[in-house]
Coordinates of C-alpha atoms in Angstrom, one line a residue:
M1 CA 57.4 -45.6 -30.1
K2 CA 55.3 -43.7 -32.6
A3 CA 52.1 -44.7 -30.9
I4 CA 53.3 -43.4 -27.5
L5 CA 54.2 -40.0 -29.1
L6 CA 50.9 -39.8 -30.8
I7 CA 49.0 -40.3 -27.5
V8 CA 51.2 -37.8 -25.7
S9 CA 50.7 -35.3 -28.5
L10 CA 47.0 -35.8 -28.6
A11 CA 46.7 -35.5 -24.7
S12 CA 48.7 -32.2 -24.7
T13 CA 46.6 -30.8 -27.6
L14 CA 43.3 -31.5 -25.8
G15 CA 44.5 -30.3 -22.4
F16 CA 42.0 -29.1 -19.8
S17 CA 39.5 -26.5 -20.6
E18 CA 38.9 -23.5 -18.4
T19 CA 35.5 -24.9 -17.3
D20 CA 36.9 -28.4 -16.5
P21 CA 35.1 -29.4 -13.2
V22 CA 38.1 -31.5 -12.1
K23 CA 40.9 -29.1 -12.7
G24 CA 39.0 -25.9 -12.4
N25 CA 40.6 -22.4 -12.1
G26 CA 39.9 -18.8 -11.2
A27 CA 37.8 -18.2 -14.3
D28 CA 35.2 -20.7 -13.0
K29 CA 35.0 -18.8 -9.7
K30 CA 34.4 -15.6 -11.5
Q31 CA 31.6 -17.2 -13.6
E32 CA 30.0 -18.4 -10.4
A33 CA 29.9 -14.9 -8.9
V34 CA 28.2 -13.6 -12.1
K35 CA 25.6 -16.3 -11.9
N36 CA 24.3 -15.1 -8.4
I37 CA 20.6 -14.4 -8.5
P38 CA 20.0 -11.6 -6.0
P39 CA 17.5 -12.0 -3.2
Q40 CA 14.0 -10.6 -3.4
A41 CA 13.2 -8.3 -0.5
N42 CA 9.6 -8.2 0.7
A43 CA 8.8 -5.7 3.5
G44 CA 5.1 -6.8 3.5
E45 CA 2.0 -5.0 2.5
D46 CA 1.2 -1.4 3.3
L47 CA -0.9 -1.2 6.5
V48 CA -3.5 1.0 8.2
I49 CA -3.7 0.3 11.9
S50 CA -5.0 1.7 15.1
S51 CA -2.6 3.5 17.5
K52 CA -3.6 0.8 20.1
D53 CA -2.3 -2.1 17.9
I54 CA 1.1 -3.6 18.4
L55 CA 3.2 -2.7 15.4
Q56 CA 5.9 -4.8 13.9
L57 CA 7.8 -5.0 10.6
D58 CA 8.0 -8.5 9.0
G59 CA 10.4 -9.3 6.2
T60 CA 10.0 -13.1 6.3
A61 CA 8.4 -13.2 2.9
S62 CA 11.7 -12.2 1.4
R63 CA 13.2 -14.9 -0.8
E64 CA 16.7 -16.0 -2.0
P65 CA 16.5 -18.4 -4.9
D66 CA 20.1 -19.7 -5.0
G67 CA 21.4 -19.4 -1.5
I68 CA 20.5 -17.9 1.8
I69 CA 19.7 -14.5 3.1
S70 CA 22.6 -13.6 5.4
R71 CA 21.5 -10.2 6.6
Y72 CA 18.3 -8.2 7.1
H73 CA 18.4 -4.4 7.8
W74 CA 15.4 -2.1 8.5
T75 CA 15.7 1.7 8.2
Q76 CA 13.1 4.4 8.6
I77 CA 12.7 6.6 5.5
G78 CA 9.7 8.7 6.4
G79 CA 7.5 10.0 9.2
S80 CA 8.3 11.1 12.8
P81 CA 11.3 9.2 14.1
V82 CA 10.5 5.9 15.9
V83 CA 12.6 3.3 17.5
I84 CA 13.1 0.0 15.6
A85 CA 13.6 -2.6 18.3
N86 CA 16.1 -4.7 16.3
P87 CA 16.9 -3.3 12.9
Q88 CA 18.9 -6.5 12.0
A89 CA 16.0 -8.9 12.5
A90 CA 13.6 -10.3 9.9
I91 CA 10.8 -9.5 12.3
T92 CA 11.1 -6.5 14.6
A93 CA 8.8 -4.4 16.8
L94 CA 8.3 -0.6 16.5
N95 CA 7.7 1.9 19.3
V96 CA 5.1 4.2 17.7
A97 CA 3.6 6.7 20.1
S98 CA 1.7 9.0 17.7
K99 CA -0.7 8.9 14.8
G100 CA 0.7 9.5 11.4
E101 CA 2.3 8.0 8.3
Y102 CA 5.6 6.1 8.5
S103 CA 7.8 4.5 5.9
F104 CA 10.4 1.8 6.2
R105 CA 12.9 0.2 3.9
L106 CA 14.0 -3.4 4.2
S107 CA 17.4 -4.4 2.7
V108 CA 18.3 -8.0 2.4
I109 CA 21.8 -9.4 1.5
D110 CA 22.4 -12.9 0.4
D111 CA 25.4 -15.1 1.1
K112 CA 27.1 -14.1 -2.1
G113 CA 26.7 -10.3 -1.6
G114 CA 23.5 -9.8 -3.7
L115 CA 21.3 -6.9 -2.4
S116 CA 17.6 -6.2 -2.7
T117 CA 15.3 -3.6 -1.1
D118 CA 11.6 -3.1 -0.6
E119 CA 9.6 -0.5 1.2
V120 CA 6.5 -0.5 3.3
K121 CA 4.2 2.3 4.4
I122 CA 2.3 2.2 7.7
I123 CA -0.5 4.6 8.6
V124 CA -1.4 4.8 12.3
K125 CA -4.9 6.2 13.1

């Protein structure tokens, strides 16, 4: 009988730790959220182009080291207003009618809510 009590006592003393992968608990989920590595937005290199060229924004060089990029969003931050064909796409076209300097910001969000931004400047001659 003493042997059984000793085993039960030892088992209850050791218990499960908060980081036990089998039992788990809310603390593990909080630790996972902290470990998220944010994405790395890449709006591309600054460009100088002719007004006759087709102009597009390309964020496909953006990276997410520990998940997936779940959302792209382009916004214009400088220059005469232009129409961004699809601001939610990784690659989108611009309708630029006049010469000038234009700036755009790419925001990328990963599947865990991490956010990163990058900017690109385009000069139309």
